[in-house]
Amino acid sequence: MTVPKDEEANRSLLGSYKLMEPSSRPSKAKQILLAISYAVNGDIISFQRLASSRANKLPLDIALRILLTYLPETHHPSLYISLLRSLAQAPLRLGRKLNVDLSTIDDLSEGEARRGVRHLRLLPLRDPATTLPSTADALSHFLVHRARRIEEQTGLLVFVLALVAPFLNESKELRIWAFATLIPLLRQNLDALSPEELEHAVQDIALSFYDNASHGNRTRGEMRYASDTIKTFYPQHLPESVALARTEKLLAATHALSFYALTLQPGIPLRPASIRTHPDPITLLGRVLDQNPRSYRKIDHLLDIGRDLAEATQIGPDPRHHTGQSAADGDHHALRMVDRRIIGMAIEAALAEDDFESAYDAVMHRLPVEPLSGGLAADGITAAQVPPRSRMDDEDDFSWRAAFLTGRYRPPHSLPRSSSRSSPASSSDRHGLERRMELLSHALLLAPPAALAGILAAWRQCEEELQRVLAQDGGHDDDRWNWSEHRPTVPSPIRSPAVGKLREASGWDDDPESPMGLFDVARGAAAALSRSAFPLRHASGRSRDGSLDARDRLATSTHLPDSAAGPEDGRVRKRDMVSSMVTGGLASGIGWVLGATPAQPGHAPD
């Protein structure tokens, strides 16, 4: 007798097992019928208990074919994802007893069970309508076949996404199928799906490619699949998607980093997944600067990477906001902090490579002077007109430290501190000291009050060295040497209207060319502090009885010695202008030392 083909195929389900089994351990035929009963009724818990028991005799492919054939497509995938994982991982059965209802098979004889199995029509795992490679594992074949049946039977693409997305990281063949088949299907049905569910599904697919990529170049390999997945939907079809915008920023930053040597462990290139999961991805730019000589010269490129990383990891503003559009102040502060941090790292890298010129340029031109609490803004606005330092400003330890480190930097060719008076002093030594004082003055305007004492000590040390250099040079104290050649090309705070405001507040406006020593600078700081401490009273410039208040008298009663160098050339001595910058730092941090004590509540100031 010729055996029907389907019946012959189903005989393989039974194998060469014994015809009879103890009642506590059902035969393979009975287990197949029991599993089918659970699948038809959607009893996932009992199915999983059967699969995880020590009595289980169902191979993976048979269990998956039973689910594929009998589990209703309307059953939400989230209810059986854990079952699929347990089947695929083939967990060790640690002596678990079969704790399920066996009533449906108790009355069946073994012969009846075997005949019932021979008449089954289980669907094959491999879907003849798809082109999944034969190298794919059994679970991938099940997922693809199941996804097509869900879409055909219900049209619920949301169910398809919920089924496939959790397993994308585990199968390259499944990811490629999702890109080639599922992504176009989603694009055609943008109006069934809600944006929120769709955008996260697309993000999941893109990130599955990203996390499995071996390099960061978005034009090759799995990074290309990730990039193309995002571009299919963003920004053309889902322009308001924050999730996809952040993912695009992550891809852009990763691609840019791929052009640098970058390793976390010696000899092991950084993988994209390590970037996404890094607790502080901005630190990776520090490694770029360490591992790529002269990369600090590409500071604009590094800033772009840092901003993309910040927005991708949700520490920056909404990436959908383009240049010129408004965003929350906190977001702007976050990006500003990222910029300062990267600039600070680049400055330190330049100093490590003995490139003082690049470090000096970055400090003076890329680290703006922000208004200090109780001080003056860089553009000459009084403290009464500027807001107090924000929390983000107070947390900025990068800008002032970078300026301080650069100001303390001693080029290898410079004169040592203990140099003899007989040693010749060159103009470059003098110029270098003046620029270091300029940097330290800049650091004073950027630093919090607690850091001012250390910066002032370094500034004073530079001033003493400059005096020694001047003495070695014959005692000529004409700071106008070759000034036209060394004048910075970009305006810096030392030539801002703030200098004039300080002189006016301190009574120096009668002789703008007069030199300012460190003590004179301190007296000016006290006057500036007095104006910022009582802005309402100084709005009129006088107290209630019309007379000058005590701090105005302090400012106007201080007299400065005549200038050693006359104003005939109409040019400001560079060292004096640098001293004016120190005034701003002193005013915000240590003015109280000079007697500028704020009034106590309920008391008029002295």
Coordinates of C-alpha atoms in Angstrom, one line a residue:
M1 CA 0.0 0.0 0.0
T2 CA 1.3 3.4 -0.9
V3 CA 1.6 5.7 2.1
P4 CA 0.3 9.3 1.5
K5 CA 3.1 11.8 1.2
D6 CA 1.8 14.0 4.1
E7 CA 1.4 10.9 6.3
E8 CA 4.9 9.8 5.4
A9 CA 6.3 13.2 6.3
N10 CA 4.4 13.2 9.6
R11 CA 5.9 9.8 10.6
S12 CA 9.1 11.7 11.2
L13 CA 7.4 13.5 14.0
L14 CA 7.2 10.3 16.0
G15 CA 10.7 8.9 15.4
S16 CA 11.8 5.7 17.0
Y17 CA 10.4 6.3 20.5
K18 CA 8.9 3.6 22.6
L19 CA 5.2 2.9 22.1
M20 CA 4.4 3.2 25.8
E21 CA 5.6 5.7 28.4
P22 CA 4.9 6.1 32.1
S23 CA 1.9 8.3 32.6
S24 CA 4.0 11.0 34.2
R25 CA 6.2 11.2 31.1
P26 CA 3.9 11.2 28.0
S27 CA 5.2 9.8 24.8
K28 CA 6.4 12.0 22.0
A29 CA 3.1 11.5 20.1
K30 CA 1.0 12.5 23.1
Q31 CA 3.3 15.5 23.8
I32 CA 2.8 16.7 20.2
L33 CA -1.0 16.5 20.5
L34 CA -0.8 18.1 24.0
A35 CA 1.3 21.0 22.5
I36 CA -1.2 21.4 19.7
S37 CA -4.0 21.7 22.2
Y38 CA -2.2 24.4 24.1
A39 CA -1.4 26.3 20.9
V40 CA -5.0 26.2 19.6
N41 CA -6.3 27.6 22.9
G42 CA -3.6 30.1 23.2
D43 CA -2.4 28.6 26.5
I44 CA 1.2 29.9 26.3
I45 CA 1.9 29.2 29.9
S46 CA 1.2 25.5 29.7
F47 CA 3.1 25.3 26.4
Q48 CA 6.2 26.8 28.0
R49 CA 5.9 24.5 31.0
L50 CA 5.9 21.6 28.7
A51 CA 8.9 22.9 26.8
S52 CA 10.9 23.6 29.9
S53 CA 10.2 20.3 31.7
R54 CA 12.6 17.4 31.9
A55 CA 9.9 15.2 30.2
N56 CA 10.0 17.4 27.1
K57 CA 10.6 15.4 23.9
L58 CA 9.7 18.1 21.3
P59 CA 12.6 19.2 19.1
L60 CA 12.9 22.9 18.4
D61 CA 11.7 22.7 14.8
I62 CA 8.6 20.7 15.8
A63 CA 7.6 23.1 18.6
L64 CA 8.0 26.0 16.2
R65 CA 6.0 24.3 13.5
I66 CA 3.2 23.7 15.9
L67 CA 3.1 27.3 17.0
L68 CA 3.3 28.4 13.3
T69 CA 0.4 26.2 12.4
Y70 CA -2.0 26.4 15.3
L71 CA -1.4 29.5 17.4
P72 CA -3.9 32.2 16.2
E73 CA -2.3 35.1 14.3
T74 CA -4.5 37.5 16.4
H75 CA -2.5 36.5 19.5
H76 CA -0.3 39.4 20.4
P77 CA 3.4 38.5 19.9
S78 CA 4.4 40.0 23.2
L79 CA 2.5 37.1 24.9
Y80 CA 4.8 34.5 23.4
I81 CA 8.2 36.2 22.9
S82 CA 9.6 34.7 26.1
L83 CA 8.4 31.2 24.9
L84 CA 10.3 31.7 21.6
R85 CA 13.4 32.7 23.4
S86 CA 13.3 29.7 25.8
L87 CA 12.8 27.4 22.8
A88 CA 15.7 28.9 20.8
Q89 CA 18.1 29.0 23.8
A90 CA 17.3 25.3 24.7
P91 CA 17.7 25.9 28.4
L92 CA 19.0 23.2 30.7
R93 CA 16.1 21.3 32.2
L94 CA 17.0 21.2 35.9
G95 CA 14.8 18.3 36.9
R96 CA 11.5 20.3 36.6
K97 CA 8.4 18.1 36.9
L98 CA 5.8 18.2 34.2
N99 CA 3.2 20.4 35.9
V100 CA 0.5 20.7 33.2
D101 CA -3.0 19.4 32.6
L102 CA -2.8 16.0 30.9
S103 CA -6.6 15.4 30.8
T104 CA -6.8 15.9 27.1
I105 CA -4.6 12.9 26.3
D106 CA -5.2 10.6 29.3
D107 CA -7.9 8.7 27.4
L108 CA -5.9 8.3 24.3
S109 CA -4.0 5.1 23.6
E110 CA -0.6 5.3 22.2
G111 CA -1.8 3.9 18.9
E112 CA -4.5 6.6 18.6
A113 CA -2.0 9.3 19.4
R114 CA 0.4 8.1 16.7
R115 CA -2.4 7.9 14.2
G116 CA -3.5 11.4 15.1
V117 CA 0.1 12.7 14.5
R118 CA 0.3 11.0 11.1
H119 CA -2.7 13.0 9.9
L120 CA -1.3 16.4 11.0
R121 CA -0.7 19.1 8.4
L122 CA 2.1 21.2 10.0
L123 CA 3.4 24.1 8.1
P124 CA 7.1 24.1 7.1
L125 CA 9.4 26.6 8.9
R126 CA 10.9 27.8 5.6
D127 CA 8.4 30.1 3.9
P128 CA 8.3 29.3 0.2
A129 CA 7.2 32.9 -0.5
T130 CA 10.3 34.5 1.0
T131 CA 14.0 34.6 0.0
L132 CA 15.5 34.1 3.4
P133 CA 18.9 32.4 3.0
S134 CA 19.1 28.7 3.9
T135 CA 21.9 29.6 6.3
A136 CA 19.3 31.3 8.6
D137 CA 18.5 29.4 11.8
A138 CA 15.2 27.8 12.6
L139 CA 13.9 30.7 14.7
S140 CA 14.6 33.2 11.9
H141 CA 12.7 31.1 9.4
F142 CA 9.8 30.9 11.9
L143 CA 9.7 34.6 12.4
V144 CA 9.7 35.5 8.7
H145 CA 7.0 32.9 7.9
R146 CA 4.9 34.0 11.0
A147 CA 5.3 37.7 10.0
R148 CA 3.9 37.0 6.5
R149 CA 0.9 35.0 7.9
I150 CA 0.1 37.8 10.4
E151 CA 0.2 40.4 7.7
E152 CA -2.0 38.3 5.4
Q153 CA -4.5 37.2 7.9
T154 CA -4.9 40.3 10.0
G155 CA -3.1 43.2 8.3
L156 CA -1.7 44.2 11.7
L157 CA 1.8 45.5 10.9
V158 CA 2.1 46.5 14.5
F159 CA 2.0 42.8 15.4
V160 CA 4.6 42.1 12.8
L161 CA 6.9 44.7 14.3
A162 CA 6.3 43.4 17.8
L163 CA 7.2 39.9 16.6
V164 CA 10.4 40.7 14.7
A165 CA 12.0 43.6 16.5
P166 CA 13.1 41.7 19.7
F167 CA 15.2 39.3 17.6
L168 CA 16.9 41.6 15.1
N169 CA 20.1 41.7 17.0
E170 CA 20.4 37.9 17.0
S171 CA 20.3 37.2 13.2
K172 CA 21.9 39.0 10.4
E173 CA 19.7 37.2 7.9
L174 CA 16.6 38.5 9.8
R175 CA 18.0 42.1 9.7
I176 CA 18.5 41.9 6.0
W177 CA 15.0 40.6 5.4
A178 CA 13.6 43.4 7.6
F179 CA 15.5 46.0 5.5
A180 CA 14.5 44.4 2.1
T181 CA 10.9 43.5 2.9
L182 CA 9.6 45.0 6.1
I183 CA 10.9 48.5 5.7
P184 CA 9.2 49.0 2.2
L185 CA 6.0 47.5 3.7
L186 CA 6.0 50.0 6.5
R187 CA 6.6 52.9 4.1
Q188 CA 3.6 51.9 2.0
N189 CA 1.4 51.8 5.1
L190 CA 2.4 55.0 6.9
D191 CA -1.3 56.0 7.2
A192 CA -2.1 52.3 9.6
L193 CA 0.2 52.8 11.7
S194 CA 0.5 55.5 14.4
P195 CA 3.7 57.6 14.1
E196 CA 4.8 56.8 17.5
E197 CA 4.7 53.1 17.1
L198 CA 6.2 53.3 13.6
E199 CA 9.1 55.6 14.5
H200 CA 10.2 53.3 17.4
A201 CA 10.0 50.3 15.2
V202 CA 12.1 51.9 12.5
Q203 CA 14.5 53.0 15.2
D204 CA 14.7 49.5 16.6
I205 CA 15.6 48.1 13.1
A206 CA 18.2 50.8 12.5
L207 CA 19.8 50.3 15.9
S208 CA 19.9 46.5 15.4
F209 CA 22.1 47.1 12.3
Y210 CA 24.1 49.7 14.2
D211 CA 24.8 47.6 17.3
N212 CA 26.0 44.7 15.1
A213 CA 28.3 46.8 12.9
S214 CA 32.0 46.2 13.1
H215 CA 33.0 49.7 12.0
G216 CA 31.5 53.2 11.9
N217 CA 31.5 54.0 8.2
R218 CA 27.9 54.5 7.2
T219 CA 28.6 53.8 3.5
R220 CA 29.5 50.1 4.1
G221 CA 28.2 47.0 5.8
E222 CA 25.5 47.1 8.5
M223 CA 26.1 50.8 9.1
R224 CA 24.9 51.3 5.6
Y225 CA 21.7 49.4 6.4
A226 CA 21.2 51.4 9.5
S227 CA 21.7 54.7 7.6
D228 CA 19.4 53.7 4.7
T229 CA 16.7 52.5 7.2
I230 CA 16.6 56.0 8.8
K231 CA 16.8 57.8 5.5
T232 CA 13.7 55.9 4.2
F233 CA 11.5 57.6 6.8
Y234 CA 13.4 60.6 8.2
P235 CA 13.1 63.5 7.5
Q236 CA 10.8 63.1 4.5
H237 CA 8.0 61.0 5.9
L238 CA 8.4 61.4 9.7
P239 CA 9.9 64.9 10.1
E240 CA 8.6 65.3 13.6
S241 CA 10.2 62.1 14.9
V242 CA 12.5 62.9 17.8
A243 CA 13.6 59.2 18.0
L244 CA 14.7 59.1 14.4
A245 CA 16.4 62.5 14.6
R246 CA 18.5 61.4 17.5
T247 CA 19.4 58.2 15.7
E248 CA 20.5 60.2 12.7
K249 CA 22.7 62.3 14.9
L250 CA 24.2 59.1 16.4
L251 CA 25.0 57.7 12.9
A252 CA 26.6 61.0 11.8
A253 CA 28.8 61.2 14.9
T254 CA 29.8 57.5 14.5
H255 CA 30.6 58.0 10.8
A256 CA 32.8 61.0 11.6
L257 CA 34.7 59.2 14.4
S258 CA 35.5 56.3 12.0
F259 CA 38.1 58.5 10.2
Y260 CA 40.2 58.7 13.4
A261 CA 42.3 56.1 15.1
L262 CA 40.2 55.2 18.2
T263 CA 40.6 52.3 20.6
L264 CA 39.4 51.6 24.1
Q265 CA 41.7 48.7 24.4
P266 CA 45.1 48.3 22.7
G267 CA 44.7 46.9 19.2
I268 CA 40.9 46.6 19.4
P269 CA 39.1 49.2 17.2
L270 CA 36.1 50.8 18.7
R271 CA 32.8 49.3 17.6
P272 CA 29.6 51.5 17.1
A273 CA 27.8 49.6 19.9
S274 CA 30.4 50.8 22.4
I275 CA 29.7 54.4 21.4
R276 CA 25.9 54.1 21.9
T277 CA 26.3 52.4 25.3
H278 CA 29.1 54.6 26.6
P279 CA 28.1 56.4 29.8
D280 CA 29.9 59.5 28.8
P281 CA 30.6 59.5 25.0
I282 CA 32.1 63.0 25.0
T283 CA 35.2 61.5 26.7
L284 CA 35.8 59.5 23.4
L285 CA 36.9 62.8 21.9
G286 CA 39.6 63.1 24.5
R287 CA 40.8 59.7 23.3
V288 CA 40.7 60.9 19.7
L289 CA 42.9 63.9 20.7
D290 CA 45.3 61.5 22.6
Q291 CA 45.6 58.9 19.8
N292 CA 45.6 61.2 16.7
P293 CA 48.5 63.7 16.7
R294 CA 47.6 67.3 15.8
S295 CA 43.9 66.4 15.8
Y296 CA 43.3 69.5 18.0
R297 CA 43.7 71.5 14.9
K298 CA 40.4 70.1 13.7
I299 CA 38.5 71.6 16.5
D300 CA 35.5 72.5 14.5
H301 CA 35.1 69.0 13.3
L302 CA 35.4 67.7 16.8
L303 CA 32.8 70.2 18.0
D304 CA 30.4 68.9 15.4
I305 CA 30.9 65.4 16.5
G306 CA 30.4 66.4 20.2
R307 CA 27.2 68.2 19.5
D308 CA 25.8 65.2 17.5
L309 CA 26.8 62.8 20.3
A310 CA 25.1 65.2 22.9
E311 CA 21.9 65.3 20.9
A312 CA 21.9 61.6 20.2
T313 CA 22.3 60.7 23.8
Q314 CA 19.6 63.1 25.0
I315 CA 21.9 65.5 26.8
G316 CA 21.4 68.2 24.2
P317 CA 18.5 70.0 22.7
D318 CA 15.8 68.5 20.4
P319 CA 17.8 67.7 17.2
R320 CA 14.8 68.8 15.1
H321 CA 15.5 72.4 15.9
H322 CA 17.6 73.9 13.2
T323 CA 20.0 76.8 13.5
G324 CA 18.1 80.0 14.4
Q325 CA 15.1 78.2 15.9
S326 CA 14.4 78.5 19.6
A327 CA 15.0 75.7 22.1
A328 CA 14.9 75.5 25.9
D329 CA 17.5 77.5 27.7
G330 CA 18.6 74.4 29.5
D331 CA 19.3 72.6 26.2
H332 CA 21.4 75.6 25.0
H333 CA 23.3 75.5 28.2
A334 CA 24.0 71.8 27.7
L335 CA 25.4 72.2 24.3
R336 CA 27.4 75.2 25.4
M337 CA 28.9 73.0 28.2
V338 CA 29.8 70.4 25.6
D339 CA 31.5 72.9 23.4
R340 CA 33.6 74.3 26.3
R341 CA 34.5 70.8 27.4
I342 CA 35.7 69.8 23.9
I343 CA 37.6 73.1 23.5
G344 CA 39.2 72.6 26.8
M345 CA 40.4 69.1 25.9
A346 CA 41.7 70.4 22.5
I347 CA 43.7 73.1 24.3
E348 CA 45.2 70.6 26.7
A349 CA 46.1 68.4 23.7
A350 CA 47.8 71.3 22.0
L351 CA 49.9 72.1 25.1
A352 CA 50.8 68.4 25.4
E353 CA 52.2 68.7 21.9
D354 CA 54.0 72.0 22.8
D355 CA 51.8 74.0 20.4
F356 CA 51.3 77.1 22.6
E357 CA 50.2 79.2 19.6
S358 CA 47.2 77.0 18.9
A359 CA 46.3 76.8 22.6
Y360 CA 46.6 80.6 23.0
D361 CA 44.4 81.2 19.9
A362 CA 41.7 78.8 21.2
V363 CA 41.5 80.4 24.6
M364 CA 41.3 83.9 23.4
H365 CA 39.0 83.3 20.5
R366 CA 36.9 80.3 21.4
L367 CA 36.2 80.7 25.1
P368 CA 34.0 83.8 25.5
V369 CA 33.9 85.7 28.7
E370 CA 30.6 85.3 30.4
P371 CA 29.0 87.7 32.9
L372 CA 30.1 87.0 36.4
S373 CA 27.9 87.4 39.5
G374 CA 28.9 90.9 40.8
G375 CA 31.2 91.6 37.9
L376 CA 31.1 93.2 34.5
A377 CA 30.2 91.7 31.2
A378 CA 32.8 91.6 28.4
D379 CA 30.9 94.2 26.4
G380 CA 30.9 96.8 29.1
I381 CA 27.4 96.3 30.5
T382 CA 27.2 96.9 34.2
A383 CA 26.4 94.0 36.5
A384 CA 23.0 95.6 37.3
Q385 CA 22.0 94.9 33.6
V386 CA 23.3 91.3 33.3
P387 CA 21.8 88.1 34.9
P388 CA 23.6 86.3 37.6
R389 CA 25.7 83.3 36.8
S390 CA 23.6 80.3 36.1
R391 CA 24.1 76.8 37.5
M392 CA 25.6 75.7 34.2
D393 CA 28.1 78.6 34.3
D394 CA 29.1 77.6 37.9
E395 CA 29.7 74.0 36.7
D396 CA 31.9 75.1 33.9
D397 CA 35.3 74.0 35.1
F398 CA 36.6 73.6 31.5
S399 CA 37.0 77.1 30.2
W400 CA 38.9 78.7 33.1
R401 CA 41.1 75.7 33.6
A402 CA 42.1 75.7 30.0
A403 CA 42.9 79.4 30.1
F404 CA 44.8 78.8 33.4
L405 CA 46.8 75.9 32.1
T406 CA 47.8 77.8 29.0
G407 CA 48.8 80.8 31.1
R408 CA 51.0 78.6 33.2
Y409 CA 52.5 76.9 30.2
R410 CA 56.3 77.6 29.9
P411 CA 57.6 77.0 26.4
P412 CA 60.8 74.9 26.2
H413 CA 62.9 77.9 24.9
S414 CA 61.7 80.4 27.6
L415 CA 64.0 81.7 30.3
P416 CA 63.9 79.7 33.6
R417 CA 62.6 81.5 36.7
S418 CA 66.0 81.4 38.4
S419 CA 67.8 82.9 35.4
S420 CA 70.6 85.2 36.2
R421 CA 70.2 88.9 35.7
S422 CA 73.2 88.7 33.3
S423 CA 71.3 86.4 31.0
P424 CA 70.2 88.2 27.8
A425 CA 66.4 88.7 27.6
S426 CA 64.9 88.5 24.1
S427 CA 61.7 90.2 22.9
S428 CA 60.1 86.8 22.5
D429 CA 60.6 86.1 26.2
R430 CA 58.9 89.4 27.0
H431 CA 56.1 88.9 24.5
G432 CA 55.6 85.4 25.9
L433 CA 55.2 86.6 29.4
E434 CA 52.8 89.3 28.4
R435 CA 50.6 86.8 26.6
R436 CA 50.7 84.4 29.6
M437 CA 49.5 87.3 31.7
E438 CA 46.8 88.0 29.2
L439 CA 45.7 84.3 29.4
L440 CA 45.7 84.3 33.2
S441 CA 43.7 87.5 33.1
H442 CA 41.2 85.8 30.8
A443 CA 41.1 82.9 33.3
L444 CA 40.2 85.3 36.0
L445 CA 37.1 86.4 34.1
L446 CA 36.1 82.8 33.5
A447 CA 36.8 81.3 36.9
P448 CA 34.6 80.9 39.9
P449 CA 35.5 82.9 43.0
A450 CA 37.1 79.9 44.7
A451 CA 39.7 79.6 42.0
L452 CA 40.8 83.3 41.9
A453 CA 43.5 83.1 44.5
G454 CA 45.6 80.5 42.6
I455 CA 45.2 82.3 39.3
L456 CA 46.3 85.6 40.9
A457 CA 49.3 83.9 42.3
A458 CA 50.4 82.7 38.9
W459 CA 49.6 86.2 37.4
R460 CA 51.8 87.8 40.0
Q461 CA 54.6 85.4 39.3
C462 CA 54.5 86.2 35.6
E463 CA 54.5 89.9 36.5
E464 CA 57.6 89.4 38.6
E465 CA 59.3 87.5 35.8
L466 CA 58.4 90.3 33.4
Q467 CA 60.0 92.8 35.8
R468 CA 63.2 90.8 35.8
V469 CA 63.2 90.6 32.0
L470 CA 62.7 94.4 31.9
A471 CA 65.6 94.9 34.3
Q472 CA 67.8 92.7 32.2
D473 CA 66.8 94.7 29.2
G474 CA 68.3 97.9 30.7
G475 CA 65.3 99.0 32.7
H476 CA 63.3 100.4 29.8
D477 CA 59.7 100.1 30.7
D478 CA 58.2 101.0 27.4
D479 CA 55.6 98.4 26.7
R480 CA 54.9 99.8 23.2
W481 CA 57.8 97.7 21.7
N482 CA 56.7 96.6 18.2
W483 CA 53.1 96.7 19.4
S484 CA 51.7 97.0 15.9
E485 CA 53.2 93.6 15.0
H486 CA 51.9 91.8 18.1
R487 CA 48.4 93.2 18.3
P488 CA 45.8 90.3 18.2
T489 CA 43.8 90.3 15.0
V490 CA 40.6 89.3 16.7
P491 CA 39.2 91.7 19.4
S492 CA 39.6 90.3 22.9
P493 CA 38.1 91.4 26.2
I494 CA 41.1 93.5 27.1
R495 CA 40.1 96.1 24.5
S496 CA 36.4 96.0 25.2
P497 CA 34.4 98.9 26.6
A498 CA 34.5 97.1 30.0
V499 CA 38.0 98.5 30.4
G500 CA 36.7 102.0 30.1
K501 CA 33.9 101.2 32.5
L502 CA 36.3 100.0 35.1
R503 CA 38.5 103.1 34.8
E504 CA 35.5 105.4 35.0
A505 CA 34.2 103.6 38.1
S506 CA 37.6 103.8 39.8
G507 CA 38.4 107.4 39.0
W508 CA 41.1 106.7 36.3
D509 CA 39.2 108.3 33.5
D510 CA 41.2 111.4 33.7
D511 CA 44.4 109.6 32.6
P512 CA 43.5 106.6 30.5
E513 CA 47.2 106.0 29.7
S514 CA 48.4 105.7 33.2
P515 CA 49.9 102.4 34.3
M516 CA 48.1 100.1 36.7
G517 CA 50.0 97.9 39.2
L518 CA 48.4 94.9 40.9
F519 CA 47.4 96.9 44.0
D520 CA 45.9 99.6 41.8
V521 CA 44.0 96.8 40.0
A522 CA 42.7 95.6 43.4
R523 CA 41.4 99.1 44.3
G524 CA 39.6 99.3 41.0
A525 CA 38.0 95.9 41.8
A526 CA 36.6 97.3 45.0
A527 CA 35.0 100.1 43.2
A528 CA 33.5 97.8 40.5
L529 CA 32.2 95.5 43.2
S530 CA 30.5 98.4 45.1
R531 CA 28.5 99.3 42.0
S532 CA 27.4 95.7 41.4
A533 CA 26.5 95.1 45.0
F534 CA 24.0 98.0 45.1
P535 CA 22.6 98.4 41.6
L536 CA 19.4 100.2 42.5
R537 CA 21.2 102.9 44.5
H538 CA 23.8 103.3 41.8
A539 CA 21.1 103.7 39.1
S540 CA 21.0 107.3 40.3
G541 CA 24.6 107.5 41.3
R542 CA 23.8 109.2 44.7
S543 CA 22.3 108.3 48.0
R544 CA 18.9 109.7 49.3
D545 CA 20.4 113.0 50.5
G546 CA 22.0 113.6 47.1
S547 CA 25.6 113.0 48.3
L548 CA 28.0 110.4 47.0
D549 CA 27.8 107.2 49.0
A550 CA 30.8 105.7 50.9
R551 CA 31.9 103.3 48.1
D552 CA 31.7 106.1 45.5
R553 CA 33.9 108.2 47.7
L554 CA 36.3 105.3 48.0
A555 CA 36.4 105.0 44.2
T556 CA 36.8 108.7 43.5
S557 CA 39.3 109.4 46.4
T558 CA 41.9 107.0 45.1
H559 CA 44.6 108.8 43.2
L560 CA 47.0 107.1 40.8
P561 CA 50.6 108.2 40.2
D562 CA 51.3 110.0 37.0
S563 CA 52.1 107.7 34.1
A564 CA 55.8 106.9 33.5
A565 CA 55.1 106.8 29.8
G566 CA 53.3 109.8 28.3
P567 CA 50.2 109.5 26.1
E568 CA 51.8 111.2 23.2
D569 CA 51.3 108.2 20.9
G570 CA 47.6 107.7 21.8
R571 CA 48.2 104.0 22.3
V572 CA 47.3 101.9 25.4
R573 CA 50.1 100.0 27.2
K574 CA 49.4 96.4 26.7
R575 CA 50.3 95.3 30.3
D576 CA 47.9 98.0 31.7
M577 CA 45.0 96.6 29.6
V578 CA 45.8 93.1 30.8
S579 CA 45.6 94.5 34.3
S580 CA 42.2 95.8 33.6
M581 CA 41.0 92.3 32.9
V582 CA 42.3 91.3 36.3
T583 CA 40.1 94.0 37.8
G584 CA 37.0 92.2 36.5
G585 CA 38.0 88.9 38.1
L586 CA 38.9 90.6 41.4
A587 CA 35.6 92.4 41.5
S588 CA 33.6 89.2 41.2
G589 CA 35.6 87.1 43.6
I590 CA 37.7 88.9 46.3
G591 CA 36.4 92.4 46.4
W592 CA 35.3 91.8 50.0
V593 CA 39.0 91.6 51.0
L594 CA 39.4 95.2 50.0
G595 CA 36.5 96.4 52.2
A596 CA 33.6 96.0 49.7
T597 CA 31.4 94.1 52.1
P598 CA 27.8 93.8 51.0
A599 CA 25.3 95.4 53.4
Q600 CA 23.6 93.1 55.9
P601 CA 19.8 92.8 55.7
G602 CA 18.1 95.8 57.4
H603 CA 21.3 97.9 57.6
A604 CA 22.5 100.7 55.4
P605 CA 26.0 100.1 53.9
D606 CA 28.9 102.0 55.4

